[in-house]
mmCIF file of C-alpha atoms and ligand atoms in Angstrom:
data_model
loop_
_atom_site.group_PDB
_atom_site.id
_atom_site.type_symbol
_atom_site.label_atom_id
_atom_site.label_comp_id
_atom_site.label_asym_id
_atom_site.label_seq_id
_atom_site.Cartn_x
_atom_site.Cartn_y
_atom_site.Cartn_z
ATOM 1 C CA MET C 14 -42.051 186.328 -19.748
ATOM 2 C CA LYS C 15 -41.967 184.054 -22.791
ATOM 3 C CA LEU C 16 -39.009 181.742 -22.291
ATOM 4 C CA TYR C 17 -38.933 180.763 -25.952
ATOM 5 C CA GLU C 18 -38.274 184.394 -26.890
ATOM 6 C CA LEU C 19 -35.100 184.589 -24.756
ATOM 7 C CA THR C 20 -31.599 183.783 -25.951
ATOM 8 C CA ASP C 21 -30.108 180.532 -24.645
ATOM 9 C CA GLU C 22 -27.827 182.533 -22.324
ATOM 10 C CA GLU C 23 -30.843 184.387 -20.900
ATOM 11 C CA ARG C 24 -32.607 181.071 -20.334
ATOM 12 C CA ILE C 25 -29.587 179.763 -18.419
ATOM 13 C CA ASN C 26 -29.677 182.921 -16.298
ATOM 14 C CA TYR C 27 -33.388 182.359 -15.707
ATOM 15 C CA LEU C 28 -32.602 178.876 -14.331
ATOM 16 C CA LEU C 29 -29.845 180.361 -12.162
ATOM 17 C CA ASP C 30 -31.858 183.330 -10.895
ATOM 18 C CA ASN C 31 -34.778 181.090 -9.985
ATOM 19 C CA ASN C 32 -32.590 178.605 -8.088
ATOM 20 C CA TYR C 33 -33.052 175.692 -10.444
ATOM 21 C CA ILE C 34 -29.289 175.420 -10.914
ATOM 22 C CA ASN C 35 -26.179 176.753 -9.147
ATOM 23 C CA ASN C 36 -23.330 178.875 -10.551
ATOM 24 C CA GLU C 37 -21.206 175.855 -11.368
ATOM 25 C CA GLN C 38 -24.062 174.269 -13.313
ATOM 26 C CA ALA C 39 -24.729 177.529 -15.159
ATOM 27 C CA ASP C 40 -21.032 177.581 -16.159
ATOM 28 C CA LEU C 41 -21.314 173.978 -17.303
ATOM 29 C CA LEU C 42 -24.209 174.896 -19.622
ATOM 30 C CA LYS C 43 -22.417 178.001 -20.897
ATOM 31 C CA SER C 44 -19.190 176.068 -21.521
ATOM 32 C CA ARG C 45 -20.945 173.841 -24.044
ATOM 33 C CA THR C 46 -18.722 170.931 -23.029
ATOM 34 C CA PRO C 47 -21.235 168.686 -21.306
ATOM 35 C CA LEU C 48 -18.950 165.721 -20.711
ATOM 36 C CA PRO C 49 -15.356 165.843 -19.397
ATOM 37 C CA GLU C 50 -12.967 164.031 -21.757
ATOM 38 C CA ASP C 51 -11.793 161.427 -19.235
ATOM 39 C CA LEU C 52 -15.371 160.626 -18.239
ATOM 40 C CA ALA C 53 -16.343 160.149 -21.884
ATOM 41 C CA ASP C 54 -13.390 157.803 -22.259
ATOM 42 C CA SER C 55 -14.436 155.793 -19.239
ATOM 43 C CA LEU C 56 -18.090 155.492 -20.247
ATOM 44 C CA SER C 57 -17.650 153.779 -23.594
ATOM 45 C CA GLU C 58 -14.985 152.390 -25.902
ATOM 46 C CA ASN C 59 -12.949 153.746 -28.827
ATOM 47 C CA GLN C 60 -14.107 157.232 -27.993
ATOM 48 C CA VAL C 61 -13.168 159.906 -30.557
ATOM 49 C CA GLY C 62 -15.571 162.696 -29.693
ATOM 50 C CA MET C 63 -18.908 163.594 -28.227
ATOM 51 C CA PHE C 64 -22.235 163.470 -29.960
ATOM 52 C CA GLY C 65 -24.284 166.604 -29.383
ATOM 53 C CA LEU C 66 -28.034 166.753 -28.898
ATOM 54 C CA PRO C 67 -30.008 169.882 -28.073
ATOM 55 C CA TYR C 68 -30.810 170.132 -24.380
ATOM 56 C CA GLY C 69 -33.735 172.237 -23.227
ATOM 57 C CA PHE C 70 -36.626 172.154 -20.828
ATOM 58 C CA ALA C 71 -40.387 171.912 -20.971
ATOM 59 C CA THR C 72 -42.480 174.229 -18.824
ATOM 60 C CA ASP C 73 -45.839 174.239 -17.044
ATOM 61 C CA PHE C 74 -45.853 170.770 -15.504
ATOM 62 C CA THR C 75 -47.825 170.273 -12.294
ATOM 63 C CA VAL C 76 -47.514 166.669 -11.115
ATOM 64 C CA ASN C 77 -49.202 165.527 -7.906
ATOM 65 C CA GLY C 78 -49.440 169.178 -6.844
ATOM 66 C CA LYS C 79 -45.756 170.079 -7.432
ATOM 67 C CA ASP C 80 -44.614 172.364 -10.260
ATOM 68 C CA TYR C 81 -41.741 171.312 -12.521
ATOM 69 C CA LEU C 82 -39.538 172.472 -15.317
ATOM 70 C CA VAL C 83 -38.609 169.271 -17.157
ATOM 71 C CA PRO C 84 -35.252 168.931 -18.932
ATOM 72 C CA MET C 85 -35.397 167.152 -22.265
ATOM 73 C CA SER C 86 -32.727 166.169 -24.740
ATOM 74 C CA ILE C 87 -33.987 165.679 -28.269
ATOM 75 C CA GLU C 88 -33.162 166.480 -31.882
ATOM 76 C CA GLU C 89 -36.771 166.767 -33.112
ATOM 77 C CA PRO C 90 -38.208 170.288 -33.305
ATOM 78 C CA SER C 91 -41.598 170.743 -31.639
ATOM 79 C CA VAL C 92 -41.322 167.973 -29.022
ATOM 80 C CA ILE C 93 -40.409 170.322 -26.150
ATOM 81 C CA ALA C 94 -43.017 172.831 -27.356
ATOM 82 C CA ALA C 95 -45.630 170.055 -27.513
ATOM 83 C CA ALA C 96 -44.774 168.836 -23.995
ATOM 84 C CA SER C 97 -45.104 172.364 -22.593
ATOM 85 C CA ASN C 98 -48.291 173.011 -24.538
ATOM 86 C CA GLY C 99 -49.959 169.796 -23.319
ATOM 87 C CA ALA C 100 -48.725 170.367 -19.766
ATOM 88 C CA LYS C 101 -50.170 173.891 -19.693
ATOM 89 C CA ARG C 102 -53.627 172.732 -20.810
ATOM 90 C CA ILE C 103 -53.492 170.059 -18.109
ATOM 91 C CA ARG C 104 -52.131 172.466 -15.460
ATOM 92 C CA ASN C 105 -55.000 174.859 -16.233
ATOM 93 C CA SER C 106 -57.381 171.934 -15.640
ATOM 94 C CA GLY C 107 -55.820 170.907 -12.299
ATOM 95 C CA GLY C 108 -52.584 169.110 -13.203
ATOM 96 C CA PHE C 109 -51.446 165.483 -13.487
ATOM 97 C CA THR C 110 -52.281 162.809 -10.935
ATOM 98 C CA VAL C 111 -49.708 160.045 -11.033
ATOM 99 C CA SER C 112 -49.327 156.831 -9.084
ATOM 100 C CA VAL C 113 -46.121 154.860 -9.147
ATOM 101 C CA SER C 114 -45.590 151.204 -8.245
ATOM 102 C CA ASP C 115 -42.667 149.974 -6.160
ATOM 103 C CA HIS C 116 -39.420 149.692 -8.072
ATOM 104 C CA ILE C 117 -39.081 145.945 -8.644
ATOM 105 C CA VAL C 118 -36.571 144.679 -11.189
ATOM 106 C CA TYR C 119 -36.983 141.044 -12.199
ATOM 107 C CA GLY C 120 -34.053 138.804 -13.012
ATOM 108 C CA GLN C 121 -33.825 135.306 -14.435
ATOM 109 C CA ILE C 122 -31.495 132.425 -13.676
ATOM 110 C CA VAL C 123 -32.016 129.853 -16.423
ATOM 111 C CA LEU C 124 -31.204 126.219 -15.631
ATOM 112 C CA GLU C 125 -30.538 123.375 -18.052
ATOM 113 C CA SER C 126 -30.291 119.609 -17.458
ATOM 114 C CA VAL C 127 -33.269 119.838 -15.156
ATOM 115 C CA THR C 128 -34.381 116.544 -13.544
ATOM 116 C CA ASP C 129 -37.619 115.438 -11.875
ATOM 117 C CA ASP C 130 -36.119 116.444 -8.506
ATOM 118 C CA THR C 131 -34.995 119.969 -9.417
ATOM 119 C CA LEU C 132 -38.211 121.763 -8.523
ATOM 120 C CA ASP C 133 -38.516 120.012 -5.147
ATOM 121 C CA LEU C 134 -34.880 120.750 -4.317
ATOM 122 C CA LEU C 135 -35.407 124.417 -5.108
ATOM 123 C CA LYS C 136 -38.677 124.655 -3.184
ATOM 124 C CA GLN C 137 -37.044 123.111 -0.081
ATOM 125 C CA ARG C 138 -34.248 125.678 -0.223
ATOM 126 C CA HIS C 139 -36.446 128.684 -1.205
ATOM 127 C CA ASP C 140 -35.663 130.741 1.915
ATOM 128 C CA ASP C 141 -31.931 129.914 1.781
ATOM 129 C CA ILE C 142 -31.792 131.139 -1.822
ATOM 130 C CA VAL C 143 -33.554 134.399 -0.865
ATOM 131 C CA LYS C 144 -31.082 134.891 1.990
ATOM 132 C CA PHE C 145 -28.140 134.152 -0.274
ATOM 133 C CA ALA C 146 -29.428 136.633 -2.853
ATOM 134 C CA ASN C 147 -29.847 139.363 -0.223
ATOM 135 C CA ASP C 148 -26.356 138.678 1.143
ATOM 136 C CA ALA C 149 -24.970 139.014 -2.383
ATOM 137 C CA HIS C 150 -25.600 142.796 -2.229
ATOM 138 C CA PRO C 151 -25.446 143.875 1.429
ATOM 139 C CA SER C 152 -25.445 147.627 0.695
ATOM 140 C CA LEU C 153 -28.773 147.332 -1.136
ATOM 141 C CA PHE C 154 -30.307 145.575 1.853
ATOM 142 C CA LYS C 155 -29.028 148.384 4.120
ATOM 143 C CA ARG C 156 -30.696 150.992 1.862
ATOM 144 C CA GLY C 157 -34.070 149.307 2.307
ATOM 145 C CA GLY C 158 -34.017 147.280 -0.910
ATOM 146 C CA GLY C 159 -33.604 143.579 -1.472
ATOM 147 C CA VAL C 160 -35.341 140.464 -2.732
ATOM 148 C CA ARG C 161 -39.135 140.723 -2.772
ATOM 149 C CA SER C 162 -40.066 137.544 -4.636
ATOM 150 C CA LEU C 163 -38.632 134.242 -5.815
ATOM 151 C CA GLU C 164 -40.574 131.994 -8.182
ATOM 152 C CA PHE C 165 -39.677 128.833 -10.073
ATOM 153 C CA HIS C 166 -41.048 128.294 -13.578
ATOM 154 C CA ASN C 167 -40.735 125.069 -15.558
ATOM 155 C CA TYR C 168 -40.185 125.099 -19.334
ATOM 156 C CA ASN C 169 -39.845 121.398 -20.314
ATOM 157 C CA ASP C 170 -36.123 120.633 -19.927
ATOM 158 C CA MET C 171 -35.326 124.157 -18.720
ATOM 159 C CA MET C 172 -36.240 125.951 -15.545
ATOM 160 C CA GLU C 173 -36.217 129.595 -14.569
ATOM 161 C CA LEU C 174 -35.705 131.140 -11.163
ATOM 162 C CA GLU C 175 -37.387 134.524 -11.354
ATOM 163 C CA ILE C 176 -36.136 136.865 -8.660
ATOM 164 C CA GLY C 177 -37.846 140.217 -8.026
ATOM 165 C CA VAL C 178 -35.540 142.797 -6.439
ATOM 166 C CA ASP C 179 -36.437 146.210 -5.030
ATOM 167 C CA THR C 180 -33.495 148.298 -6.216
ATOM 168 C CA VAL C 181 -34.721 151.472 -4.426
ATOM 169 C CA ASP C 182 -33.544 154.477 -6.485
ATOM 170 C CA ALA C 183 -31.154 152.685 -8.829
ATOM 171 C CA MET C 184 -32.227 151.530 -12.284
ATOM 172 C CA GLY C 185 -30.918 148.250 -10.978
ATOM 173 C CA ALA C 186 -29.331 146.445 -13.933
ATOM 174 C CA ASN C 187 -25.901 146.099 -12.306
ATOM 175 C CA ILE C 188 -27.348 145.345 -8.881
ATOM 176 C CA VAL C 189 -29.616 142.596 -10.151
ATOM 177 C CA ASN C 190 -27.021 141.069 -12.457
ATOM 178 C CA THR C 191 -24.549 140.916 -9.555
ATOM 179 C CA ILE C 192 -27.126 139.244 -7.320
ATOM 180 C CA LEU C 193 -28.087 136.767 -10.036
ATOM 181 C CA GLU C 194 -24.574 135.755 -10.971
ATOM 182 C CA LYS C 195 -23.578 135.152 -7.337
ATOM 183 C CA THR C 196 -26.834 133.356 -6.530
ATOM 184 C CA SER C 197 -26.623 131.148 -9.617
ATOM 185 C CA LYS C 198 -23.514 129.441 -8.204
ATOM 186 C CA GLU C 199 -25.454 128.464 -5.078
ATOM 187 C CA VAL C 200 -28.380 127.296 -7.206
ATOM 188 C CA ALA C 201 -26.074 125.154 -9.338
ATOM 189 C CA ALA C 202 -24.655 123.583 -6.163
ATOM 190 C CA ILE C 203 -28.153 122.875 -4.764
ATOM 191 C CA THR C 204 -29.588 121.375 -7.953
ATOM 192 C CA GLY C 205 -26.590 120.004 -9.855
ATOM 193 C CA CYS C 206 -28.027 121.713 -12.946
ATOM 194 C CA ASP C 207 -26.127 123.779 -15.509
ATOM 195 C CA VAL C 208 -26.721 127.509 -15.377
ATOM 196 C CA LEU C 209 -27.423 128.603 -18.963
ATOM 197 C CA CYS C 210 -27.455 132.282 -18.063
ATOM 198 C CA SER C 211 -28.269 134.823 -15.366
ATOM 199 C CA ILE C 212 -29.581 138.234 -16.416
ATOM 200 C CA LEU C 213 -32.122 140.860 -15.455
ATOM 201 C CA SER C 214 -35.314 141.179 -17.464
ATOM 202 C CA ASN C 215 -35.963 144.551 -19.087
ATOM 203 C CA SER C 216 -39.712 143.912 -19.096
ATOM 204 C CA GLY C 217 -40.247 146.754 -16.618
ATOM 205 C CA VAL C 218 -43.506 145.200 -15.345
ATOM 206 C CA GLY C 219 -42.354 145.840 -11.790
ATOM 207 C CA GLN C 220 -41.953 149.571 -12.477
ATOM 208 C CA LEU C 221 -45.352 150.698 -13.728
ATOM 209 C CA VAL C 222 -46.517 154.286 -13.735
ATOM 210 C CA THR C 223 -50.130 155.444 -14.134
ATOM 211 C CA ALA C 224 -50.426 159.088 -15.172
ATOM 212 C CA GLN C 225 -53.888 160.637 -15.370
ATOM 213 C CA ALA C 226 -55.322 164.013 -16.278
ATOM 214 C CA ASP C 227 -58.786 165.522 -16.661
ATOM 215 C CA VAL C 228 -58.770 168.271 -19.235
ATOM 216 C CA ASP C 229 -61.428 170.992 -19.352
ATOM 217 C CA PHE C 230 -63.048 171.345 -22.763
ATOM 218 C CA ASP C 231 -62.208 175.061 -22.940
ATOM 219 C CA GLN C 232 -58.523 174.091 -22.761
ATOM 220 C CA LEU C 233 -58.893 172.111 -25.978
ATOM 221 C CA SER C 234 -60.714 174.524 -28.278
ATOM 222 C CA THR C 235 -59.132 176.019 -31.388
ATOM 223 C CA LYS C 236 -60.164 179.045 -33.444
ATOM 224 C CA MET C 237 -62.209 176.775 -35.673
ATOM 225 C CA MET C 238 -63.439 174.064 -33.279
ATOM 226 C CA ALA C 239 -65.180 173.915 -29.908
ATOM 227 C CA GLY C 240 -63.329 172.111 -27.123
ATOM 228 C CA SER C 241 -66.088 169.495 -26.737
ATOM 229 C CA GLU C 242 -65.723 168.589 -30.411
ATOM 230 C CA VAL C 243 -61.930 168.381 -30.122
ATOM 231 C CA ALA C 244 -62.360 166.088 -27.116
ATOM 232 C CA LYS C 245 -64.763 163.793 -29.009
ATOM 233 C CA ARG C 246 -62.360 163.577 -31.925
ATOM 234 C CA ILE C 247 -59.427 162.739 -29.607
ATOM 235 C CA VAL C 248 -61.516 159.898 -28.136
ATOM 236 C CA GLN C 249 -62.349 158.650 -31.642
ATOM 237 C CA LEU C 250 -58.710 158.747 -32.734
ATOM 238 C CA THR C 251 -57.706 156.781 -29.629
ATOM 239 C CA LYS C 252 -60.376 154.173 -30.453
ATOM 240 C CA PHE C 253 -58.904 153.934 -33.923
ATOM 241 C CA ALA C 254 -55.464 153.283 -32.389
ATOM 242 C CA GLN C 255 -57.020 150.412 -30.418
ATOM 243 C CA VAL C 256 -58.043 148.664 -33.637
ATOM 244 C CA SER C 257 -55.203 149.716 -35.937
ATOM 245 C CA VAL C 258 -51.731 148.550 -34.964
ATOM 246 C CA LYS C 259 -50.189 150.921 -37.500
ATOM 247 C CA ARG C 260 -51.869 153.885 -35.776
ATOM 248 C CA ALA C 261 -51.127 152.530 -32.276
ATOM 249 C CA VAL C 262 -47.403 152.509 -33.052
ATOM 250 C CA THR C 263 -47.495 156.173 -34.100
ATOM 251 C CA HIS C 264 -49.702 157.080 -31.130
ATOM 252 C CA ASN C 265 -47.066 155.511 -28.869
ATOM 253 C CA LYS C 266 -44.245 157.196 -30.780
ATOM 254 C CA GLY C 267 -45.789 160.518 -29.760
ATOM 255 C CA ILE C 268 -45.704 159.381 -26.122
ATOM 256 C CA MET C 269 -42.097 158.170 -26.427
ATOM 257 C CA ASN C 270 -41.076 161.548 -27.906
ATOM 258 C CA GLY C 271 -41.467 162.999 -24.435
ATOM 259 C CA VAL C 272 -40.519 159.965 -22.370
ATOM 260 C CA ASP C 273 -37.249 159.236 -24.205
ATOM 261 C CA ALA C 274 -36.186 162.895 -24.153
ATOM 262 C CA VAL C 275 -36.328 162.976 -20.336
ATOM 263 C CA VAL C 276 -34.785 159.510 -20.064
ATOM 264 C CA LEU C 277 -31.856 160.787 -22.160
ATOM 265 C CA ALA C 278 -31.557 164.076 -20.275
ATOM 266 C CA THR C 279 -31.262 162.194 -16.977
ATOM 267 C CA GLY C 280 -28.523 159.849 -18.225
ATOM 268 C CA ASN C 281 -30.799 156.824 -18.168
ATOM 269 C CA ASP C 282 -30.753 153.737 -20.388
ATOM 270 C CA PHE C 283 -33.130 154.661 -23.216
ATOM 271 C CA ARG C 284 -32.820 151.222 -24.849
ATOM 272 C CA ALA C 285 -34.153 149.576 -21.705
ATOM 273 C CA GLN C 286 -36.983 152.103 -21.548
ATOM 274 C CA GLU C 287 -37.971 151.543 -25.184
ATOM 275 C CA ALA C 288 -37.807 147.740 -24.901
ATOM 276 C CA ALA C 289 -40.010 147.809 -21.792
ATOM 277 C CA ALA C 290 -42.573 150.223 -23.234
ATOM 278 C CA GLN C 291 -42.970 148.385 -26.524
ATOM 279 C CA ALA C 292 -43.253 144.991 -24.804
ATOM 280 C CA PHE C 293 -45.887 146.392 -22.454
ATOM 281 C CA ALA C 294 -47.872 147.720 -25.431
ATOM 282 C CA SER C 295 -48.016 144.148 -26.756
ATOM 283 C CA GLN C 296 -48.823 142.409 -23.489
ATOM 284 C CA THR C 297 -52.355 141.371 -24.517
ATOM 285 C CA GLY C 298 -51.045 139.765 -27.696
ATOM 286 C CA LYS C 299 -52.176 142.716 -29.812
ATOM 287 C CA TYR C 300 -50.090 145.891 -29.873
ATOM 288 C CA GLN C 301 -52.119 148.633 -28.169
ATOM 289 C CA PRO C 302 -51.843 152.373 -27.520
ATOM 290 C CA LEU C 303 -50.243 152.965 -24.114
ATOM 291 C CA SER C 304 -52.761 155.690 -23.278
ATOM 292 C CA ASN C 305 -56.525 155.921 -23.371
ATOM 293 C CA TRP C 306 -58.702 159.032 -23.681
ATOM 294 C CA LYS C 307 -62.405 159.145 -22.875
ATOM 295 C CA ILE C 308 -64.997 161.695 -21.785
ATOM 296 C CA VAL C 309 -65.824 161.525 -18.082
ATOM 297 C CA ASP C 310 -68.164 164.006 -16.365
ATOM 298 C CA GLY C 311 -67.887 166.595 -19.111
ATOM 299 C CA ARG C 312 -64.087 166.556 -19.281
ATOM 300 C CA LEU C 313 -61.519 164.730 -21.384
ATOM 301 C CA HIS C 314 -59.918 162.077 -19.193
ATOM 302 C CA GLY C 315 -56.511 160.707 -20.183
ATOM 303 C CA GLU C 316 -54.715 157.759 -18.644
ATOM 304 C CA LEU C 317 -51.285 156.462 -19.544
ATOM 305 C CA ILE C 318 -50.036 153.214 -18.010
ATOM 306 C CA MET C 319 -46.527 152.143 -18.871
ATOM 307 C CA PRO C 320 -43.284 150.872 -17.367
ATOM 308 C CA VAL C 321 -40.763 153.598 -16.640
ATOM 309 C CA GLU C 322 -37.487 151.751 -16.254
ATOM 310 C CA ILE C 323 -35.134 154.364 -14.881
ATOM 311 C CA GLY C 324 -33.121 155.313 -11.812
ATOM 312 C CA SER C 325 -32.187 158.534 -10.091
ATOM 313 C CA VAL C 326 -28.812 157.326 -8.769
ATOM 314 C CA GLY C 327 -26.003 155.043 -9.866
ATOM 315 C CA GLY C 328 -23.953 154.449 -13.012
ATOM 316 C CA ALA C 329 -23.903 157.167 -15.630
ATOM 317 C CA ILE C 330 -26.642 159.113 -13.805
ATOM 318 C CA SER C 331 -24.350 159.828 -10.873
ATOM 319 C CA SER C 332 -21.238 160.469 -12.960
ATOM 320 C CA MET C 333 -22.579 162.583 -15.831
ATOM 321 C CA PRO C 334 -22.747 166.274 -14.844
ATOM 322 C CA MET C 335 -25.632 166.965 -17.238
ATOM 323 C CA ALA C 336 -27.694 164.153 -15.713
ATOM 324 C CA GLN C 337 -27.139 165.674 -12.272
ATOM 325 C CA LEU C 338 -28.103 169.054 -13.647
ATOM 326 C CA SER C 339 -31.351 167.611 -15.002
ATOM 327 C CA LEU C 340 -32.260 166.147 -11.623
ATOM 328 C CA ALA C 341 -31.426 169.513 -10.032
ATOM 329 C CA ILE C 342 -33.735 171.403 -12.429
ATOM 330 C CA MET C 343 -36.604 169.091 -11.484
ATOM 331 C CA LYS C 344 -35.632 169.164 -7.777
ATOM 332 C CA ILE C 345 -36.108 165.388 -7.828
ATOM 333 C CA SER C 346 -35.741 163.590 -4.510
ATOM 334 C CA ASP C 347 -36.029 159.948 -5.625
ATOM 335 C CA SER C 348 -36.690 157.648 -8.566
ATOM 336 C CA ARG C 349 -40.421 157.405 -7.803
ATOM 337 C CA GLU C 350 -40.761 161.132 -8.324
ATOM 338 C CA LEU C 351 -38.753 161.001 -11.546
ATOM 339 C CA ARG C 352 -40.912 158.154 -12.851
ATOM 340 C CA ALA C 353 -44.045 160.197 -12.078
ATOM 341 C CA VAL C 354 -42.690 163.179 -14.025
ATOM 342 C CA ILE C 355 -41.682 160.998 -16.986
ATOM 343 C CA GLY C 356 -45.161 159.437 -17.152
ATOM 344 C CA SER C 357 -46.685 162.933 -17.143
ATOM 345 C CA VAL C 358 -44.449 164.066 -19.979
ATOM 346 C CA GLY C 359 -45.583 161.070 -22.049
ATOM 347 C CA LEU C 360 -49.227 161.997 -21.489
ATOM 348 C CA ALA C 361 -48.595 165.704 -22.221
ATOM 349 C CA ASN C 362 -46.887 164.958 -25.544
ATOM 350 C CA ASN C 363 -49.663 162.534 -26.418
ATOM 351 C CA LEU C 364 -52.378 165.128 -25.739
ATOM 352 C CA SER C 365 -50.646 167.778 -27.842
ATOM 353 C CA ALA C 366 -50.139 165.415 -30.748
ATOM 354 C CA LEU C 367 -53.739 164.143 -30.706
ATOM 355 C CA ARG C 368 -55.188 167.656 -30.387
ATOM 356 C CA ALA C 369 -53.140 168.849 -33.349
ATOM 357 C CA LEU C 370 -53.965 165.774 -35.423
ATOM 358 C CA VAL C 371 -57.745 166.081 -35.006
ATOM 359 C CA THR C 372 -57.776 169.837 -35.653
ATOM 360 C CA THR C 373 -55.216 171.606 -37.857
ATOM 361 C CA GLY C 374 -52.933 168.617 -38.468
ATOM 362 C CA ILE C 375 -49.384 168.580 -37.188
ATOM 363 C CA GLN C 376 -47.577 170.006 -40.184
ATOM 364 C CA ALA C 377 -48.551 173.648 -39.568
ATOM 365 C CA GLY C 378 -46.948 173.802 -36.118
ATOM 366 C CA HIS C 379 -44.310 171.200 -36.858
ATOM 367 C CA MET C 380 -42.940 172.817 -39.984
ATOM 368 C CA SER C 381 -42.870 176.323 -38.548
ATOM 369 C CA LEU C 382 -40.732 174.951 -35.709
ATOM 370 C CA GLN C 383 -38.622 172.954 -38.143
ATOM 371 C CA SER C 384 -38.015 175.995 -40.301
ATOM 372 C CA LYS C 385 -34.923 176.953 -38.280
ATOM 373 C CA SER C 386 -33.275 173.571 -38.765
ATOM 374 C CA LEU C 387 -34.236 173.712 -42.441
ATOM 375 C CA ALA C 388 -32.530 177.107 -42.683
ATOM 376 C CA VAL C 389 -29.364 175.616 -41.147
ATOM 377 C CA THR C 390 -29.491 172.683 -43.598
ATOM 378 C CA ALA C 391 -29.732 175.215 -46.421
ATOM 379 C CA GLY C 392 -26.504 176.837 -45.171
ATOM 380 C CA ALA C 393 -27.785 179.735 -43.045
ATOM 381 C CA ILE C 394 -25.561 180.872 -40.179
ATOM 382 C CA GLY C 395 -25.988 183.278 -37.255
ATOM 383 C CA ILE C 396 -28.731 185.847 -37.728
ATOM 384 C CA GLU C 397 -29.540 184.390 -41.172
ATOM 385 C CA ILE C 398 -31.183 181.395 -39.477
ATOM 386 C CA GLU C 399 -33.989 183.448 -37.908
ATOM 387 C CA LEU C 400 -34.412 185.562 -41.042
ATOM 388 C CA VAL C 401 -34.673 182.609 -43.419
ATOM 389 C CA ALA C 402 -36.991 180.745 -41.013
ATOM 390 C CA ALA C 403 -39.287 183.772 -40.795
ATOM 391 C CA VAL C 404 -39.622 183.949 -44.590
ATOM 392 C CA LEU C 405 -40.285 180.186 -44.833
ATOM 393 C CA ASN C 406 -43.013 180.468 -42.183
ATOM 394 C CA LYS C 407 -44.601 183.381 -44.017
ATOM 395 C CA GLN C 408 -44.531 181.584 -47.361
ATOM 396 C CA ARG C 409 -45.469 178.205 -45.801
ATOM 397 C CA ASP C 410 -43.130 176.585 -48.320
ATOM 398 C CA TYR C 411 -40.809 174.303 -46.405
ATOM 399 C CA SER C 412 -38.855 172.668 -49.213
ATOM 400 C CA LEU C 413 -35.061 172.667 -49.007
ATOM 401 C CA ASP C 414 -34.886 174.237 -52.471
ATOM 402 C CA ASN C 415 -37.019 177.131 -51.265
ATOM 403 C CA ALA C 416 -34.868 177.547 -48.149
ATOM 404 C CA LYS C 417 -31.735 177.744 -50.343
ATOM 405 C CA LYS C 418 -33.449 180.257 -52.632
ATOM 406 C CA VAL C 419 -34.526 182.443 -49.697
ATOM 407 C CA LEU C 420 -31.000 182.343 -48.254
ATOM 408 C CA LYS C 421 -29.495 183.296 -51.607
ATOM 409 C CA GLU C 422 -31.892 186.223 -51.968
ATOM 410 C CA LEU C 423 -31.122 187.363 -48.431
ATOM 411 C CA ARG C 424 -27.374 187.324 -49.088
ATOM 412 C CA ASN C 425 -27.817 189.197 -52.372
ATOM 413 C CA LYS C 426 -29.666 192.024 -50.623
HETATM 414 C C1 MEV O 26 -44.425 162.983 -34.291
HETATM 415 O O1 MEV O 26 -43.102 162.953 -33.792
HETATM 416 C C2 MEV O 26 -45.382 162.290 -33.341
HETATM 417 C C3 MEV O 26 -46.829 162.136 -33.834
HETATM 418 O O2 MEV O 26 -46.839 161.453 -35.085
HETATM 419 C C4 MEV O 26 -47.567 161.356 -32.798
HETATM 420 C C5 MEV O 26 -48.983 160.948 -33.183
HETATM 421 O O3 MEV O 26 -49.257 160.791 -34.393
HETATM 422 O O4 MEV O 26 -49.796 160.746 -32.260
HETATM 423 C C6 MEV O 26 -47.468 163.481 -34.068
#
């Protein structure tokens, strides 16, 4: 069965019939009201409506031996198709292998009016500060999380206490900020210094994911090009991204197409995710592609290392019904698993983009998928959308003027 040939209602029934979602969740999708009014009002300010984004799912993911459908929310045509396409080539070659670090969120307490004694005072009370920080969030400690590191860094007349907290399955921003603000009072009392601020760091370096895949050459071939040649060209294009920052940014944009779409679909903080990923790409001082592709033992080997700064519980994730639905579709048990899936999606989108770029170019596939949205922009409604899109794909003329002309001709018939 080709899922993309079904109607949206049939796809919802597919999810229901295959136990990805329950009846209530199927009704939620069919109702087309993803967020209850009062919840929307409580999530942000001056609310006057809800902003819609298409919500769909990518297929064919096998991550660490488990199969997934992956929900994605995105306005760009071809991203979900690209994720599924890359995932299928990788599944046919054995699937993704992903390792995930512990979930450590770093926070900073910044001190001013530091004296010669401040560092010694802090070092003497190191264990007391750790205990105080753990006591500041007792429920986290009970769930197996808590403070994992405390370091002091001197910056001339300022000093930083850097606290690393295992926030278990929560993204951790609120948890860490609560711990920091409470702990900062104790630190001020110990040192007599002013606390300039206490806030988590969105660097994400404590939440790294390494997604890898070995792709068989025959999974890469096109009508016009052998798989081994496609593989070589993907390696070359990746090398180019390592020397050209302009290309590296676009290379990473292709990865973030997939990553951000899952981050959004699971109710996570996409700004935090973007900030962390882009900072990580610049960690050596020169902006780099987040993934690398090389040929190893006659296969194309891909590796993506990046922070995935998300949670699977807490905040909007727990309150937004669509976020819960997304976790249900993936049958996710904890944030480690979700991070592994998100890393895989980034690598899948990257593979699809690179394969298209070094063979046919992306416009052929991209524009044929964009033809429907072009038809809508031209004014097509209902059945007209498919009909206009089909003509545009046949003509391979994707200008708005042409779409309007085709629509006019269709209506005149
Ligand atoms: C388009 O959304 C993403 C690509 O530009 C990524 C890339 O160039 O690698 C196709």
